[in-house]
Amino acid sequence: MTDNPSSEPQLSIRLDPAWFAGIFRADAIRRDTLVTLVAAWGDDDVREDIICQLDALAEAVQSPREGELDHLVDAVEGAAGMDDAEIRIDLARMLRLRSELDDAIERAGRFNPKAAARPVLLSKVPNQGRGAAA
């Protein structure tokens, strides 16, 4: 595991060791997934369906075909009644993540700084602030 300089590593963005890709960590998504799976496990009928779907996924992991794992993971999620893998992030965390992402983009874009430059979004929107209809 690489060092994560974030003040909140369980929800963070860092660079891979080669500084070519970012790594987004959101432990809450895994936690919520496992809690949802275990909560559904309490129903005997649902548990049997989850076990069947997990068995199919386990078999496919041995020699996956393109798209097969995604389909089987979706089947497990469906059997367990899982929601989308998302979490709510308050403004303070959004700002911290933006700072971490900006830092990661700057370092990852070291060979192409123009591509990594932060765009000025509002100046590129035509008629912004002039009351014109879109």
PDB file of C-alpha atoms in Angstrom:
ATOM      1  CA  MET A   1       0.000   0.000   0.000  1.00  0.00           C
ATOM      2  CA  THR A   2       1.364   3.415  -0.924  1.00  0.00           C
ATOM      3  CA  ASP A   3       1.595   6.324   1.448  1.00  0.00           C
ATOM      4  CA  ASN A   4      -1.502   8.497   1.422  1.00  0.00           C
ATOM      5  CA  PRO A   5      -0.809  12.092   2.483  1.00  0.00           C
ATOM      6  CA  SER A   6      -4.503  12.959   2.866  1.00  0.00           C
ATOM      7  CA  SER A   7      -5.857  14.187   6.170  1.00  0.00           C
ATOM      8  CA  GLU A   8      -8.757  11.778   5.562  1.00  0.00           C
ATOM      9  CA  PRO A   9      -7.301   8.762   3.687  1.00  0.00           C
ATOM     10  CA  GLN A  10     -10.561   6.788   3.790  1.00  0.00           C
ATOM     11  CA  LEU A  11     -12.012   9.368   1.330  1.00  0.00           C
ATOM     12  CA  SER A  12      -9.137  10.668  -0.738  1.00  0.00           C
ATOM     13  CA  ILE A  13      -7.355  11.042  -4.054  1.00  0.00           C
ATOM     14  CA  ARG A  14      -3.677  10.241  -4.475  1.00  0.00           C
ATOM     15  CA  LEU A  15      -1.283   9.385  -7.287  1.00  0.00           C
ATOM     16  CA  ASP A  16      -0.084   5.925  -8.171  1.00  0.00           C
ATOM     17  CA  PRO A  17       3.636   5.310  -7.513  1.00  0.00           C
ATOM     18  CA  ALA A  18       4.586   6.221 -11.107  1.00  0.00           C
ATOM     19  CA  TRP A  19       2.568   9.469 -10.953  1.00  0.00           C
ATOM     20  CA  PHE A  20       0.666   8.551 -14.119  1.00  0.00           C
ATOM     21  CA  ALA A  21      -2.801   7.852 -12.684  1.00  0.00           C
ATOM     22  CA  GLY A  22      -4.924   8.970  -9.790  1.00  0.00           C
ATOM     23  CA  ILE A  23      -6.336   6.614  -7.188  1.00  0.00           C
ATOM     24  CA  PHE A  24      -9.681   7.519  -5.639  1.00  0.00           C
ATOM     25  CA  ARG A  25     -10.357   5.857  -2.300  1.00  0.00           C
ATOM     26  CA  ALA A  26     -13.885   5.772  -0.836  1.00  0.00           C
ATOM     27  CA  ASP A  27     -13.998   3.228   1.982  1.00  0.00           C
ATOM     28  CA  ALA A  28     -17.607   4.147   2.820  1.00  0.00           C
ATOM     29  CA  ILE A  29     -18.775   2.585  -0.444  1.00  0.00           C
ATOM     30  CA  ARG A  30     -17.218  -0.785   0.423  1.00  0.00           C
ATOM     31  CA  ARG A  31     -18.562  -0.565   3.978  1.00  0.00           C
ATOM     32  CA  ASP A  32     -22.086   0.241   2.772  1.00  0.00           C
ATOM     33  CA  THR A  33     -21.895  -2.580   0.219  1.00  0.00           C
ATOM     34  CA  LEU A  34     -20.924  -5.151   2.833  1.00  0.00           C
ATOM     35  CA  VAL A  35     -23.508  -3.912   5.334  1.00  0.00           C
ATOM     36  CA  THR A  36     -26.240  -4.098   2.681  1.00  0.00           C
ATOM     37  CA  LEU A  37     -25.135  -7.603   1.676  1.00  0.00           C
ATOM     38  CA  VAL A  38     -25.161  -8.822   5.274  1.00  0.00           C
ATOM     39  CA  ALA A  39     -28.516  -7.150   5.978  1.00  0.00           C
ATOM     40  CA  ALA A  40     -30.073  -8.971   3.012  1.00  0.00           C
ATOM     41  CA  TRP A  41     -28.427 -12.205   4.159  1.00  0.00           C
ATOM     42  CA  GLY A  42     -30.921 -12.403   7.045  1.00  0.00           C
ATOM     43  CA  ASP A  43     -33.769 -13.399   4.713  1.00  0.00           C
ATOM     44  CA  ASP A  44     -33.480 -17.132   3.885  1.00  0.00           C
ATOM     45  CA  ASP A  45     -34.885 -16.782   0.345  1.00  0.00           C
ATOM     46  CA  VAL A  46     -32.682 -13.795  -0.430  1.00  0.00           C
ATOM     47  CA  ARG A  47     -29.655 -15.552   1.068  1.00  0.00           C
ATOM     48  CA  GLU A  48     -30.111 -18.516  -1.288  1.00  0.00           C
ATOM     49  CA  ASP A  49     -30.296 -16.183  -4.285  1.00  0.00           C
ATOM     50  CA  ILE A  50     -27.187 -14.276  -3.106  1.00  0.00           C
ATOM     51  CA  ILE A  51     -25.301 -17.559  -2.635  1.00  0.00           C
ATOM     52  CA  CYS A  52     -26.228 -18.688  -6.167  1.00  0.00           C
ATOM     53  CA  GLN A  53     -25.096 -15.365  -7.621  1.00  0.00           C
ATOM     54  CA  LEU A  54     -21.858 -15.413  -5.601  1.00  0.00           C
ATOM     55  CA  ASP A  55     -21.162 -18.983  -6.753  1.00  0.00           C
ATOM     56  CA  ALA A  56     -21.617 -17.918 -10.390  1.00  0.00           C
ATOM     57  CA  LEU A  57     -19.313 -14.954  -9.817  1.00  0.00           C
ATOM     58  CA  ALA A  58     -16.697 -17.148  -8.112  1.00  0.00           C
ATOM     59  CA  GLU A  59     -16.733 -19.535 -11.062  1.00  0.00           C
ATOM     60  CA  ALA A  60     -16.381 -16.706 -13.581  1.00  0.00           C
ATOM     61  CA  VAL A  61     -13.464 -15.131 -11.707  1.00  0.00           C
ATOM     62  CA  GLN A  62     -11.385 -18.212 -12.565  1.00  0.00           C
ATOM     63  CA  SER A  63     -11.555 -17.415 -16.300  1.00  0.00           C
ATOM     64  CA  PRO A  64     -13.517 -14.225 -16.934  1.00  0.00           C
ATOM     65  CA  ARG A  65     -14.839 -13.292 -20.358  1.00  0.00           C
ATOM     66  CA  GLU A  66     -15.290  -9.671 -21.368  1.00  0.00           C
ATOM     67  CA  GLY A  67     -18.313  -8.135 -19.672  1.00  0.00           C
ATOM     68  CA  GLU A  68     -19.097 -11.293 -17.731  1.00  0.00           C
ATOM     69  CA  LEU A  69     -17.809 -10.089 -14.360  1.00  0.00           C
ATOM     70  CA  ASP A  70     -19.742  -6.825 -14.593  1.00  0.00           C
ATOM     71  CA  HIS A  71     -22.934  -8.736 -15.346  1.00  0.00           C
ATOM     72  CA  LEU A  72     -22.370 -11.168 -12.477  1.00  0.00           C
ATOM     73  CA  VAL A  73     -21.482  -8.411  -9.996  1.00  0.00           C
ATOM     74  CA  ASP A  74     -24.703  -6.671 -11.038  1.00  0.00           C
ATOM     75  CA  ALA A  75     -26.560  -9.945 -10.360  1.00  0.00           C
ATOM     76  CA  VAL A  76     -25.112 -10.167  -6.833  1.00  0.00           C
ATOM     77  CA  GLU A  77     -25.996  -6.515  -6.196  1.00  0.00           C
ATOM     78  CA  GLY A  78     -29.510  -7.136  -7.501  1.00  0.00           C
ATOM     79  CA  ALA A  79     -30.001 -10.230  -5.361  1.00  0.00           C
ATOM     80  CA  ALA A  80     -28.892  -8.304  -2.265  1.00  0.00           C
ATOM     81  CA  GLY A  81     -30.984  -5.237  -3.161  1.00  0.00           C
ATOM     82  CA  MET A  82     -27.976  -2.927  -3.223  1.00  0.00           C
ATOM     83  CA  ASP A  83     -28.267   0.717  -4.229  1.00  0.00           C
ATOM     84  CA  ASP A  84     -25.805   2.512  -6.492  1.00  0.00           C
ATOM     85  CA  ALA A  85     -22.256   2.709  -5.125  1.00  0.00           C
ATOM     86  CA  GLU A  86     -22.310   6.334  -4.110  1.00  0.00           C
ATOM     87  CA  ILE A  87     -21.816   8.442  -1.026  1.00  0.00           C
ATOM     88  CA  ARG A  88     -22.784  11.971  -0.024  1.00  0.00           C
ATOM     89  CA  ILE A  89     -19.929  14.416   0.414  1.00  0.00           C
ATOM     90  CA  ASP A  90     -20.307  17.713   2.264  1.00  0.00           C
ATOM     91  CA  LEU A  91     -18.765  20.959   1.030  1.00  0.00           C
ATOM     92  CA  ALA A  92     -15.712  20.767   3.299  1.00  0.00           C
ATOM     93  CA  ARG A  93     -14.845  17.306   1.945  1.00  0.00           C
ATOM     94  CA  MET A  94     -15.536  18.387  -1.640  1.00  0.00           C
ATOM     95  CA  LEU A  95     -13.094  21.256  -1.250  1.00  0.00           C
ATOM     96  CA  ARG A  96     -10.473  18.973   0.310  1.00  0.00           C
ATOM     97  CA  LEU A  97     -10.931  16.410  -2.489  1.00  0.00           C
ATOM     98  CA  ARG A  98     -10.694  19.174  -5.102  1.00  0.00           C
ATOM     99  CA  SER A  99      -7.407  20.290  -3.555  1.00  0.00           C
ATOM    100  CA  GLU A 100      -6.074  16.714  -3.560  1.00  0.00           C
ATOM    101  CA  LEU A 101      -7.249  16.237  -7.157  1.00  0.00           C
ATOM    102  CA  ASP A 102      -5.705  19.532  -8.292  1.00  0.00           C
ATOM    103  CA  ASP A 103      -2.393  18.491  -6.721  1.00  0.00           C
ATOM    104  CA  ALA A 104      -2.564  15.042  -8.339  1.00  0.00           C
ATOM    105  CA  ILE A 105      -3.414  16.547 -11.753  1.00  0.00           C
ATOM    106  CA  GLU A 106      -0.512  18.980 -11.534  1.00  0.00           C
ATOM    107  CA  ARG A 107       1.977  16.206 -10.738  1.00  0.00           C
ATOM    108  CA  ALA A 108       0.507  13.665 -13.192  1.00  0.00           C
ATOM    109  CA  GLY A 109       0.458  16.304 -15.936  1.00  0.00           C
ATOM    110  CA  ARG A 110       4.117  17.157 -15.496  1.00  0.00           C
ATOM    111  CA  PHE A 111       4.894  16.170 -19.107  1.00  0.00           C
ATOM    112  CA  ASN A 112       1.912  18.059 -20.522  1.00  0.00           C
ATOM    113  CA  PRO A 113       1.202  21.052 -18.261  1.00  0.00           C
ATOM    114  CA  LYS A 114      -1.119  22.728 -20.809  1.00  0.00           C
ATOM    115  CA  ALA A 115      -3.440  19.718 -20.778  1.00  0.00           C
ATOM    116  CA  ALA A 116      -3.389  19.655 -16.979  1.00  0.00           C
ATOM    117  CA  ALA A 117      -4.108  23.382 -16.580  1.00  0.00           C
ATOM    118  CA  ARG A 118      -7.365  24.140 -14.801  1.00  0.00           C
ATOM    119  CA  PRO A 119      -9.828  25.625 -17.309  1.00  0.00           C
ATOM    120  CA  VAL A 120     -11.684  28.814 -16.574  1.00  0.00           C
ATOM    121  CA  LEU A 121     -15.146  27.397 -17.056  1.00  0.00           C
ATOM    122  CA  LEU A 122     -17.380  30.455 -16.753  1.00  0.00           C
ATOM    123  CA  SER A 123     -15.436  32.462 -19.326  1.00  0.00           C
ATOM    124  CA  LYS A 124     -16.150  29.734 -21.895  1.00  0.00           C
ATOM    125  CA  VAL A 125     -19.933  29.734 -21.410  1.00  0.00           C
ATOM    126  CA  PRO A 126     -21.549  32.000 -24.020  1.00  0.00           C
ATOM    127  CA  ASN A 127     -23.985  34.646 -22.740  1.00  0.00           C
ATOM    128  CA  GLN A 128     -23.260  33.754 -19.117  1.00  0.00           C
ATOM    129  CA  GLY A 129     -24.768  36.338 -16.815  1.00  0.00           C
ATOM    130  CA  ARG A 130     -26.434  38.340 -19.606  1.00  0.00           C
ATOM    131  CA  GLY A 131     -29.924  36.888 -19.067  1.00  0.00           C
ATOM    132  CA  ALA A 132     -29.998  35.262 -22.523  1.00  0.00           C
ATOM    133  CA  ALA A 133     -32.027  32.102 -22.965  1.00  0.00           C
ATOM    134  CA  ALA A 134     -30.083  28.964 -23.721  1.00  0.00           C
TER     135      ALA A 134
END
